[in-house]
Tab-separated table of C-alpha atoms in Angstrom:
chain	number	residue	atom	x	y	z
A	1	UNK	CA	116.633	110.009	122.316
A	2	UNK	CA	116.878	106.361	121.291
A	3	UNK	CA	118.608	103.771	123.383
A	4	UNK	CA	119.040	100.170	122.302
A	5	UNK	CA	120.454	97.704	124.760
A	6	UNK	CA	121.414	94.221	123.766
A	7	UNK	CA	118.920	94.276	120.883
A	8	UNK	CA	118.762	90.820	119.363
A	9	UNK	CA	116.529	89.350	116.620
A	10	UNK	CA	116.770	85.819	115.288
A	11	UNK	CA	115.065	84.481	112.149
A	12	UNK	CA	115.219	80.670	112.472
A	13	UNK	CA	118.907	79.967	112.651
A	14	UNK	CA	119.943	83.342	111.425
A	15	UNK	CA	120.954	86.056	113.939
A	16	UNK	CA	119.800	89.110	112.162
A	17	UNK	CA	120.608	91.566	114.988
A	18	UNK	CA	123.129	90.503	117.567
A	19	UNK	CA	123.129	92.249	121.021
A	20	UNK	CA	123.034	95.697	119.470
A	21	UNK	CA	123.544	98.560	121.885
A	22	UNK	CA	123.836	102.289	120.864
A	23	UNK	CA	122.484	105.683	121.603
A	24	UNK	CA	121.058	108.165	119.087
A	25	UNK	CA	121.440	111.832	120.234
A	26	UNK	CA	119.224	114.817	119.440
A	27	UNK	CA	120.631	117.654	117.234
A	28	UNK	CA	122.695	115.507	114.941
A	29	UNK	CA	122.279	113.269	111.885
A	30	UNK	CA	123.366	109.770	112.765
A	31	UNK	CA	124.276	107.589	109.860
A	32	UNK	CA	123.318	103.897	110.285
A	33	UNK	CA	125.612	102.191	108.025
A	34	UNK	CA	126.202	98.607	107.028
A	35	UNK	CA	126.285	96.163	104.022
A	36	UNK	CA	122.974	94.936	102.482
A	37	UNK	CA	121.383	92.455	104.902
A	38	UNK	CA	123.365	93.674	107.927
A	39	UNK	CA	120.213	94.165	110.175
A	40	UNK	CA	119.628	97.894	109.641
A	41	UNK	CA	115.965	97.568	108.746
A	42	UNK	CA	115.293	94.902	111.300
A	43	UNK	CA	116.755	97.209	114.002
A	44	UNK	CA	114.552	100.098	112.834
A	45	UNK	CA	111.507	97.911	112.876
A	46	UNK	CA	112.340	96.864	116.416
A	47	UNK	CA	112.751	100.452	117.468
A	48	UNK	CA	109.266	101.031	116.119
A	49	UNK	CA	107.698	98.069	117.843
A	50	UNK	CA	106.826	96.341	114.498
A	51	UNK	CA	109.130	93.388	115.182
A	52	UNK	CA	109.453	91.910	118.639
A	53	UNK	CA	113.057	91.514	119.775
A	54	UNK	CA	114.215	88.075	120.962
A	55	UNK	CA	116.281	89.859	123.711
A	56	UNK	CA	117.148	93.400	124.698
A	57	UNK	CA	115.141	96.525	124.354
A	58	UNK	CA	114.893	99.691	122.518
A	59	UNK	CA	113.577	102.917	124.096
A	60	UNK	CA	112.593	106.254	122.648
A	61	UNK	CA	112.935	109.161	125.156
A	62	UNK	CA	113.190	106.573	127.959
A	63	UNK	CA	109.824	104.755	127.001
A	64	UNK	CA	109.131	101.689	125.008
A	65	UNK	CA	107.612	102.557	121.718
A	66	UNK	CA	104.489	100.702	122.678
A	67	UNK	CA	103.956	102.959	125.556
A	68	UNK	CA	104.246	106.376	123.686
A	69	UNK	CA	101.144	108.505	124.198
A	70	UNK	CA	101.091	109.957	120.651
A	71	UNK	CA	103.695	107.854	118.629
A	72	UNK	CA	103.610	109.980	115.481
A	73	UNK	CA	104.250	113.117	117.387
A	74	UNK	CA	107.323	111.477	119.020
A	75	UNK	CA	108.837	109.421	116.172
A	76	UNK	CA	108.455	109.815	112.473
A	77	UNK	CA	109.620	106.963	110.304
A	78	UNK	CA	110.233	106.320	106.551
A	79	UNK	CA	110.525	102.624	106.224
A	80	UNK	CA	111.794	100.910	103.161
A	81	UNK	CA	109.329	100.000	100.499
A	82	UNK	CA	105.935	101.373	99.806
A	83	UNK	CA	103.727	101.943	102.938
A	84	UNK	CA	100.501	103.379	101.407
A	85	UNK	CA	97.447	101.987	99.554
A	86	UNK	CA	97.943	102.541	95.837
A	87	UNK	CA	94.200	103.438	95.374
A	88	UNK	CA	94.244	106.195	98.049
A	89	UNK	CA	95.264	109.801	97.380
A	90	UNK	CA	98.289	111.302	99.143
A	91	UNK	CA	95.966	113.532	101.120
A	92	UNK	CA	93.705	110.805	102.128
A	93	UNK	CA	96.685	108.609	103.262
A	94	UNK	CA	98.063	111.457	105.312
A	95	UNK	CA	94.780	112.460	106.764
A	96	UNK	CA	94.089	108.898	107.952
A	97	UNK	CA	97.438	108.841	109.872
A	98	UNK	CA	96.979	112.295	111.184
A	99	UNK	CA	93.558	111.291	112.691
A	100	UNK	CA	95.076	108.506	114.636
A	101	UNK	CA	97.268	110.802	116.587
A	102	UNK	CA	94.891	113.756	116.782
A	103	UNK	CA	97.086	115.822	114.487
A	104	UNK	CA	95.152	118.708	113.120
A	105	UNK	CA	93.981	118.426	109.510
A	106	UNK	CA	95.787	121.587	108.416
A	107	UNK	CA	99.045	119.906	109.180
A	108	UNK	CA	98.313	117.545	106.257
A	109	UNK	CA	98.529	120.510	103.867
A	110	UNK	CA	101.609	121.808	105.622
A	111	UNK	CA	103.623	118.640	105.121
A	112	UNK	CA	102.359	118.236	101.547
A	113	UNK	CA	103.673	121.701	100.763
A	114	UNK	CA	106.827	120.974	102.665
A	115	UNK	CA	107.624	117.920	100.406
A	116	UNK	CA	106.359	119.535	97.224
A	117	UNK	CA	103.292	117.335	96.674
A	118	UNK	CA	100.507	119.935	96.960
A	119	UNK	CA	99.725	119.677	93.284
A	120	UNK	CA	99.565	115.967	93.390
A	121	UNK	CA	97.705	115.630	96.704
A	122	UNK	CA	94.451	114.504	95.172
A	123	UNK	CA	96.039	111.821	92.773
A	124	UNK	CA	96.050	108.215	93.734
A	125	UNK	CA	99.265	107.495	95.240
A	126	UNK	CA	99.806	104.276	93.135
A	127	UNK	CA	100.442	106.381	90.155
A	128	UNK	CA	103.370	108.263	91.837
A	129	UNK	CA	106.944	108.057	90.527
A	130	UNK	CA	109.587	106.752	92.883
A	131	UNK	CA	110.696	110.212	93.844
A	132	UNK	CA	107.056	111.278	94.705
A	133	UNK	CA	106.740	107.988	96.733
A	134	UNK	CA	109.691	108.907	98.711
A	135	UNK	CA	108.352	112.459	99.219
A	136	UNK	CA	105.057	111.059	100.521
A	137	UNK	CA	106.871	108.787	102.966
A	138	UNK	CA	108.759	111.794	104.266
A	139	UNK	CA	105.582	113.699	104.530
A	140	UNK	CA	104.139	111.004	106.710
A	141	UNK	CA	107.304	110.874	108.862
A	142	UNK	CA	106.954	114.714	109.438
A	143	UNK	CA	103.164	114.707	110.113
A	144	UNK	CA	103.430	114.784	113.859
A	145	UNK	CA	106.461	117.321	114.016
A	146	UNK	CA	108.365	114.578	115.825
A	147	UNK	CA	111.476	114.847	117.895
A	148	UNK	CA	112.973	111.673	116.440
A	149	UNK	CA	113.211	110.708	112.751
A	150	UNK	CA	114.046	107.241	111.478
A	151	UNK	CA	114.669	107.101	107.772
A	152	UNK	CA	115.442	103.952	106.103
A	153	UNK	CA	117.338	104.314	102.923
A	154	UNK	CA	115.687	107.528	102.021
A	155	UNK	CA	117.767	108.320	98.927
A	156	UNK	CA	117.147	105.015	97.381
A	157	UNK	CA	116.189	105.420	93.727
A	158	UNK	CA	116.143	109.293	93.869
A	159	UNK	CA	117.579	111.514	91.200
A	160	UNK	CA	120.326	113.938	92.182
A	161	UNK	CA	117.936	116.777	92.870
A	162	UNK	CA	115.833	114.502	95.200
A	163	UNK	CA	119.040	113.385	96.912
A	164	UNK	CA	120.101	116.861	97.633
A	165	UNK	CA	116.636	117.698	98.838
A	166	UNK	CA	116.566	114.925	101.412
A	167	UNK	CA	120.180	115.696	102.456
A	168	UNK	CA	119.331	119.373	103.214
A	169	UNK	CA	116.013	118.324	104.889
A	170	UNK	CA	117.811	115.977	107.174
A	171	UNK	CA	120.413	118.683	108.200
A	172	UNK	CA	117.688	121.118	108.811
A	173	UNK	CA	115.789	118.772	111.016
A	174	UNK	CA	118.828	117.942	113.009
A	175	UNK	CA	119.530	121.559	113.296
A	176	UNK	CA	116.214	122.168	114.865
A	177	UNK	CA	117.340	119.831	117.644
A	178	UNK	CA	115.777	116.643	116.426
A	179	UNK	CA	117.428	113.257	116.483
A	180	UNK	CA	117.715	111.936	112.997
A	181	UNK	CA	118.732	108.354	112.288
A	182	UNK	CA	119.266	107.482	108.636
A	183	UNK	CA	120.291	104.123	107.301
A	184	UNK	CA	122.211	103.718	104.123
A	185	UNK	CA	124.580	101.256	102.464
A	186	UNK	CA	126.033	104.260	100.574
A	187	UNK	CA	129.101	105.335	102.260
A	188	UNK	CA	129.601	108.390	100.117
A	189	UNK	CA	126.096	109.682	100.928
A	190	UNK	CA	126.798	109.340	104.671
A	191	UNK	CA	129.961	111.283	104.293
A	192	UNK	CA	128.034	114.193	103.046
A	193	UNK	CA	125.042	113.941	105.466
A	194	UNK	CA	125.904	112.414	108.770
A	195	UNK	CA	127.723	113.729	111.779
A	196	UNK	CA	127.856	110.491	113.658
A	197	UNK	CA	128.049	106.949	112.356
A	198	UNK	CA	126.782	103.601	113.673
A	199	UNK	CA	128.358	100.783	111.610
A	200	UNK	CA	127.025	97.356	111.829
A	201	UNK	CA	127.757	94.092	110.068
A	202	UNK	CA	125.958	90.782	110.436
A	203	UNK	CA	123.802	92.375	113.038
A	204	UNK	CA	126.678	93.306	115.299
A	205	UNK	CA	128.049	96.838	116.289
A	206	UNK	CA	131.313	97.457	114.443
A	207	UNK	CA	131.784	101.157	115.245
A	208	UNK	CA	129.991	103.934	117.053
A	209	UNK	CA	131.946	107.038	115.968
A	210	UNK	CA	131.957	110.245	114.144
A	211	UNK	CA	132.503	110.704	110.418
A	212	UNK	CA	135.621	112.645	111.044
A	213	UNK	CA	137.050	110.066	113.286
A	214	UNK	CA	136.333	107.096	111.004
A	215	UNK	CA	137.730	108.929	107.870
A	216	UNK	CA	141.005	109.647	109.853
A	217	UNK	CA	141.522	105.861	110.286
A	218	UNK	CA	142.137	105.199	106.574
A	219	UNK	CA	142.866	107.008	103.291
A	220	UNK	CA	139.112	107.685	102.932
A	221	UNK	CA	135.846	107.042	104.595
A	222	UNK	CA	135.090	104.368	102.055
A	223	UNK	CA	138.410	102.467	102.811
A	224	UNK	CA	137.702	102.720	106.551
A	225	UNK	CA	134.158	101.345	106.055
A	226	UNK	CA	135.326	98.466	103.885
A	227	UNK	CA	138.012	97.470	106.254
A	228	UNK	CA	135.598	97.574	109.098
A	229	UNK	CA	132.945	95.466	107.388
A	230	UNK	CA	135.377	93.109	105.679
A	231	UNK	CA	134.128	89.568	105.817
A	232	UNK	CA	130.565	90.663	107.134
A	233	UNK	CA	128.898	91.349	103.848
A	234	UNK	CA	126.268	88.931	102.541
A	235	UNK	CA	122.672	88.302	103.047
A	236	UNK	CA	122.056	86.823	106.458
A	237	UNK	CA	118.997	88.487	107.818
A	238	UNK	CA	115.614	89.256	106.348
A	239	UNK	CA	115.922	90.796	102.907
A	240	UNK	CA	116.447	94.534	103.536
B	1	UNK	CA	111.382	125.377	116.768
B	2	UNK	CA	113.810	124.501	119.582
B	3	UNK	CA	113.812	121.281	121.423
B	4	UNK	CA	112.440	123.039	124.330
B	5	UNK	CA	109.586	124.594	122.508
B	6	UNK	CA	108.646	121.283	120.965
B	7	UNK	CA	108.582	119.636	124.303
B	8	UNK	CA	106.266	122.382	125.566
B	9	UNK	CA	104.007	121.986	122.457
B	10	UNK	CA	103.716	118.137	122.910
B	11	UNK	CA	102.904	118.672	126.591
B	12	UNK	CA	100.013	120.809	125.677
B	13	UNK	CA	98.126	117.866	124.206
B	14	UNK	CA	97.473	115.670	127.151
B	15	UNK	CA	96.329	112.134	127.364
B	16	UNK	CA	97.048	109.625	124.571
B	17	UNK	CA	95.448	108.162	121.623
B	18	UNK	CA	92.288	106.265	122.157
B	19	UNK	CA	89.666	104.244	120.276
B	20	UNK	CA	88.086	107.547	119.010
B	21	UNK	CA	91.264	108.561	117.134
B	22	UNK	CA	91.858	105.128	115.765
B	23	UNK	CA	88.283	104.741	114.499
B	24	UNK	CA	88.573	108.090	112.789
B	25	UNK	CA	91.818	106.912	111.110
B	26	UNK	CA	89.908	103.677	109.963
B	27	UNK	CA	86.901	105.675	108.746
B	28	UNK	CA	89.095	107.925	106.609
B	29	UNK	CA	90.835	104.871	105.214
B	30	UNK	CA	87.555	103.203	104.337
B	31	UNK	CA	85.971	106.126	102.749
B	32	UNK	CA	88.833	107.243	100.812
B	33	UNK	CA	88.998	104.072	98.655
B	34	UNK	CA	86.776	104.242	95.653
B	35	UNK	CA	86.544	100.416	95.671
B	36	UNK	CA	84.610	100.531	98.999
B	37	UNK	CA	81.784	102.511	97.416
B	38	UNK	CA	81.731	100.487	94.268
B	39	UNK	CA	81.483	97.290	96.169
B	40	UNK	CA	78.763	98.493	98.491
B	41	UNK	CA	76.690	99.954	95.482
B	42	UNK	CA	77.036	96.697	93.546
B	43	UNK	CA	75.951	94.735	96.559
B	44	UNK	CA	72.902	96.891	97.097
B	45	UNK	CA	72.032	97.043	93.406
B	46	UNK	CA	72.383	93.200	93.056
B	47	UNK	CA	70.049	92.485	95.964
B	48	UNK	CA	67.452	94.806	94.540
B	49	UNK	CA	67.686	93.702	90.999
B	50	UNK	CA	67.265	90.067	92.142
B	51	UNK	CA	64.194	90.934	94.233
B	52	UNK	CA	62.602	92.700	91.158
B	53	UNK	CA	63.462	89.734	88.948
B	54	UNK	CA	61.906	87.214	91.361
B	55	UNK	CA	58.886	89.505	91.997
B	56	UNK	CA	58.078	89.719	88.197
B	57	UNK	CA	58.404	86.028	87.859
B	58	UNK	CA	56.277	85.054	90.861
B	59	UNK	CA	53.133	83.315	89.733
B	60	UNK	CA	51.561	82.075	92.809
B	61	UNK	CA	50.827	83.990	96.144
B	62	UNK	CA	51.655	80.983	98.136
B	63	UNK	CA	55.136	80.608	99.521
B	64	UNK	CA	57.235	83.019	101.487
B	65	UNK	CA	57.274	86.170	99.383
B	66	UNK	CA	59.373	88.053	101.923
B	67	UNK	CA	62.061	85.227	101.568
B	68	UNK	CA	61.729	85.501	97.843
B	69	UNK	CA	62.339	89.278	97.881
B	70	UNK	CA	65.474	88.803	100.036
B	71	UNK	CA	66.996	86.138	97.717
B	72	UNK	CA	69.529	88.617	96.610
B	73	UNK	CA	71.177	88.916	99.929
B	74	UNK	CA	73.100	85.680	99.798
B	75	UNK	CA	74.990	86.393	96.604
B	76	UNK	CA	75.683	89.964	97.699
B	77	UNK	CA	77.326	88.567	100.803
B	78	UNK	CA	80.258	87.546	98.801
B	79	UNK	CA	81.114	91.228	97.985
B	80	UNK	CA	80.815	92.433	101.637
B	81	UNK	CA	82.744	89.379	102.748
B	82	UNK	CA	85.622	90.096	100.369
B	83	UNK	CA	85.458	93.883	101.347
B	84	UNK	CA	85.970	92.858	104.855
B	85	UNK	CA	89.022	90.682	103.926
B	86	UNK	CA	90.458	93.593	102.023
B	87	UNK	CA	90.038	95.973	104.949
B	88	UNK	CA	92.944	94.036	106.491
B	89	UNK	CA	94.866	92.172	103.741
B	90	UNK	CA	95.310	95.331	101.498
B	91	UNK	CA	97.332	96.902	104.358
B	92	UNK	CA	99.727	93.849	104.177
B	93	UNK	CA	99.829	93.915	100.419
B	94	UNK	CA	100.585	97.602	100.347
B	95	UNK	CA	102.887	97.830	103.322
B	96	UNK	CA	100.537	100.290	104.802
B	97	UNK	CA	100.167	98.030	108.030
B	98	UNK	CA	103.649	99.119	109.164
B	99	UNK	CA	102.533	102.764	109.090
B	100	UNK	CA	99.261	101.907	110.809
B	101	UNK	CA	100.916	100.022	113.552
B	102	UNK	CA	103.719	102.610	114.052
B	103	UNK	CA	100.929	105.127	114.437
B	104	UNK	CA	98.962	102.880	116.769
B	105	UNK	CA	101.232	100.430	118.517
B	106	UNK	CA	98.322	98.970	120.703
B	107	UNK	CA	97.253	96.500	117.982
B	108	UNK	CA	94.026	95.123	119.467
B	109	UNK	CA	92.817	98.797	119.246
B	110	UNK	CA	93.571	98.795	115.524
B	111	UNK	CA	91.603	95.695	114.862
B	112	UNK	CA	88.766	96.820	117.067
B	113	UNK	CA	88.430	100.188	115.271
B	114	UNK	CA	88.595	98.549	111.856
B	115	UNK	CA	85.820	96.042	112.908
B	116	UNK	CA	83.561	98.851	114.314
B	117	UNK	CA	83.893	101.226	111.449
B	118	UNK	CA	83.403	98.443	108.873
B	119	UNK	CA	80.533	96.894	110.818
B	120	UNK	CA	78.755	100.294	111.146
B	121	UNK	CA	79.132	101.091	107.457
B	122	UNK	CA	77.962	97.700	106.195
B	123	UNK	CA	75.074	97.532	108.658
B	124	UNK	CA	73.725	100.825	107.328
B	125	UNK	CA	74.338	99.809	103.726
B	126	UNK	CA	72.989	96.315	104.312
B	127	UNK	CA	69.783	97.439	105.997
B	128	UNK	CA	69.256	99.946	103.170
B	129	UNK	CA	69.716	97.137	100.635
B	130	UNK	CA	67.432	94.834	102.414
B	131	UNK	CA	64.554	97.238	102.855
B	132	UNK	CA	64.903	98.419	99.266
B	133	UNK	CA	64.947	94.972	97.934
B	134	UNK	CA	61.953	94.048	100.122
B	135	UNK	CA	59.783	96.948	98.820
B	136	UNK	CA	61.054	96.609	95.202
B	137	UNK	CA	60.347	92.947	95.145
B	138	UNK	CA	56.774	93.592	96.504
B	139	UNK	CA	56.145	96.233	93.973
B	140	UNK	CA	57.288	94.072	91.110
B	141	UNK	CA	54.544	91.327	91.944
B	142	UNK	CA	51.978	90.926	89.364
B	143	UNK	CA	48.467	92.053	89.951
B	144	UNK	CA	46.476	89.818	92.132
B	145	UNK	CA	49.417	88.823	94.313
B	146	UNK	CA	49.413	90.916	97.499
B	147	UNK	CA	52.737	92.309	98.432
B	148	UNK	CA	53.971	91.267	101.943
B	149	UNK	CA	53.830	94.037	104.632
B	150	UNK	CA	56.173	94.740	107.405
B	151	UNK	CA	53.264	94.361	109.785
B	152	UNK	CA	52.772	90.730	109.072
B	153	UNK	CA	54.246	88.253	111.372
B	154	UNK	CA	58.100	87.726	111.013
B	155	UNK	CA	58.390	90.065	107.973
B	156	UNK	CA	60.092	93.052	109.684
B	157	UNK	CA	62.344	90.711	111.583
B	158	UNK	CA	63.310	88.886	108.252
B	159	UNK	CA	64.144	92.078	106.522
B	160	UNK	CA	66.106	93.512	109.390
B	161	UNK	CA	68.140	90.353	110.041
B	162	UNK	CA	68.871	89.904	106.370
B	163	UNK	CA	70.342	93.465	106.305
B	164	UNK	CA	72.430	92.582	109.229
B	165	UNK	CA	73.932	89.503	107.522
B	166	UNK	CA	76.105	91.659	105.225
B	167	UNK	CA	77.819	93.097	108.327
B	168	UNK	CA	78.306	89.855	109.991
B	169	UNK	CA	79.735	87.956	106.912
B	170	UNK	CA	81.783	91.103	106.331
B	171	UNK	CA	83.207	90.761	109.957
B	172	UNK	CA	83.928	87.120	109.398
B	173	UNK	CA	85.941	88.165	106.300
B	174	UNK	CA	87.778	90.836	108.267
B	175	UNK	CA	88.732	88.415	110.870
B	176	UNK	CA	89.904	85.897	108.325
B	177	UNK	CA	91.853	88.611	106.763
B	178	UNK	CA	93.720	89.385	110.103
B	179	UNK	CA	94.371	85.638	110.501
B	180	UNK	CA	95.584	84.896	106.935
B	181	UNK	CA	96.952	88.189	105.840
B	182	UNK	CA	97.165	87.318	102.176
B	183	UNK	CA	94.180	88.447	99.992
B	184	UNK	CA	93.854	85.427	97.731
B	185	UNK	CA	94.248	82.922	100.633
B	186	UNK	CA	91.747	84.715	102.844
B	187	UNK	CA	89.165	85.198	100.097
B	188	UNK	CA	89.673	81.438	99.352
B	189	UNK	CA	89.068	80.533	103.041
B	190	UNK	CA	85.910	82.745	103.117
B	191	UNK	CA	84.479	81.298	99.892
B	192	UNK	CA	85.430	77.896	100.853
B	193	UNK	CA	83.995	78.167	104.406
B	194	UNK	CA	80.804	79.915	103.563
B	195	UNK	CA	79.834	78.661	100.147
B	196	UNK	CA	81.600	75.547	99.201
B	197	UNK	CA	81.306	73.930	102.568
B	198	UNK	CA	77.611	74.590	102.499
B	199	UNK	CA	77.258	72.735	99.120
B	200	UNK	CA	79.227	69.750	100.507
B	201	UNK	CA	77.441	69.707	103.765
B	202	UNK	CA	73.986	69.745	102.106
B	203	UNK	CA	74.852	66.475	100.449
B	204	UNK	CA	76.920	64.699	103.166
B	205	UNK	CA	75.769	65.909	106.502
B	206	UNK	CA	72.276	67.597	106.052
B	207	UNK	CA	71.952	67.910	109.909
B	208	UNK	CA	75.105	70.002	110.162
B	209	UNK	CA	73.967	72.286	107.178
B	210	UNK	CA	71.617	74.251	109.496
B	211	UNK	CA	74.725	75.670	111.220
B	212	UNK	CA	76.400	76.996	107.984
B	213	UNK	CA	76.174	80.731	107.175
B	214	UNK	CA	74.442	80.422	103.797
B	215	UNK	CA	71.686	78.185	105.200
B	216	UNK	CA	71.329	80.304	108.282
B	217	UNK	CA	70.970	83.463	106.066
B	218	UNK	CA	68.742	81.952	103.373
B	219	UNK	CA	66.543	79.779	105.564
B	220	UNK	CA	66.580	81.269	109.074
B	221	UNK	CA	67.148	85.054	108.907
B	222	UNK	CA	65.416	85.963	105.692
B	223	UNK	CA	62.384	83.508	106.085
B	224	UNK	CA	59.252	84.653	107.892
B	225	UNK	CA	58.486	81.134	108.814
B	226	UNK	CA	61.967	79.435	109.361
B	227	UNK	CA	60.494	75.919	109.719
B	228	UNK	CA	59.127	76.325	106.248
B	229	UNK	CA	57.922	72.799	106.343
B	230	UNK	CA	55.908	71.442	103.434
B	231	UNK	CA	52.567	70.218	104.788
B	232	UNK	CA	52.908	66.685	103.559
B	233	UNK	CA	56.606	66.221	104.428
B	234	UNK	CA	57.445	63.224	106.538
B	235	UNK	CA	60.113	65.066	108.384
B	236	UNK	CA	60.962	68.785	108.644
B	237	UNK	CA	64.517	69.691	107.665
B	238	UNK	CA	66.438	70.928	110.732
B	239	UNK	CA	66.662	74.784	110.519
B	240	UNK	CA	67.772	77.151	113.309
B	241	UNK	CA	65.408	79.780	114.438
B	242	UNK	CA	66.157	83.285	113.385
B	243	UNK	CA	67.593	84.389	116.587
B	244	UNK	CA	69.655	81.233	117.000
B	245	UNK	CA	70.910	81.753	113.526
B	246	UNK	CA	71.864	85.420	114.204
B	247	UNK	CA	73.796	84.122	117.345
B	248	UNK	CA	75.539	81.555	115.207
B	249	UNK	CA	76.688	84.065	112.718
B	250	UNK	CA	77.797	86.592	115.267
B	251	UNK	CA	79.773	83.659	116.935
B	252	UNK	CA	81.649	82.894	113.775
B	253	UNK	CA	82.506	86.563	113.289
B	254	UNK	CA	83.602	86.926	116.927
B	255	UNK	CA	85.795	83.691	116.802
B	256	UNK	CA	87.453	84.996	113.653
B	257	UNK	CA	87.986	88.437	115.015
B	258	UNK	CA	89.411	87.187	118.378
B	259	UNK	CA	91.827	84.822	116.665
B	260	UNK	CA	92.942	87.506	114.269
B	261	UNK	CA	93.433	90.011	117.074
B	262	UNK	CA	95.413	87.350	119.100
B	263	UNK	CA	97.591	86.679	116.087
B	264	UNK	CA	98.066	90.448	115.250
B	265	UNK	CA	99.533	91.148	118.698
B	266	UNK	CA	101.914	88.188	118.487
B	267	UNK	CA	103.343	88.258	114.918
B	268	UNK	CA	105.975	90.754	113.532
B	269	UNK	CA	104.394	93.250	111.146
């Protein structure tokens, strides 16, 4: 569903993403794993056409993101950090995004119910807790019932109940045949959620494998991850 | 839903997003912020209040009474200008811009839709404010001073063009917002460019002052007799005609929007 080929992004002298090539398949949760600053968020922004690659390409279903007919109905994304105006209600925020891709208004209420925000839909989103903020982001990602989901650090700052909710949701979405790419720097979370793993460090591909295969390499998945990324930690790219 | 069923569902909706959908998104964004309506309400109320205050204090029937009634337009422009800036910069401040551009990757379409929706709204509100100020200012005149009428030469034109100036300064702000992206810096550029530069130019280069937005609006658009030359003056100050002034303001807004659109497509979001 997603193919990147030689994807490269440079910020001044820093190579944030270095000739990254991988495929994301439908029907599975793919964990996108790497230390902080390893280029995960930059890669996701390039897939979404928000940042322009210096070389290489990213395609979704064989097309450049820029050329998608109805982007939100093909790809749903939760990016890191807030992505809504604090003075606008959750319903207003989702209604605006829905309108841009001719998504029927009733879908707004559907996704609000799905993420458990129906009761807070009319409140200004700036007053939301971190957990509600993440739920609003997920609702926006699900608006277009997309075949591909990109979730950048979705469990950041969530309580255990919220973490389990997102984990179950991702598994459900993959079970419905969607491609789910979820980034994290938390190896333990990926062990519970992901089927496949793409591990990067300093913008370079370190492993494209399954959770089972990577775990088998060392005493634990965590050990395997730390061996793989040894020496690549540190902040090199744009802050994640 | 299976992958096949979903593929069928998405095929059912043919075509792709166009200006109409993007404009609907921008209209929902604009109307779902309470600050939009507060700002526009204060702009209108300010223009009317100023017209009434000047009307009450007018002692002589001489002078351009229409121009007096429209005196509240120039201060109100600051508000619509800042509102225009915020239409773009608030998306960068909040991070919403990434959601917007992911939904509509063809970026010039986003700026065009923002500009069109904002222009339509501020044009309607601006004209309403301008006409209300004109009539309120006329009604506030003391007995013995005849209120100007829309049928008198240049009066309707002055009222209509003054109403349009809210929209044009707003679009200039919107363009500056797209160029600069930071609220404070863009508001600074707008205030500096529109108000402070005018004050400086009036002293340093009076010839250039005619081309500055505040002078255009105050002396060209909102005046029934733009030459407005005192009978005994040795030399008339250089003032643009109303239509040349309108063209000048439109040009400023167009340049800012074009530069903003060009940068929007080239920069990372």
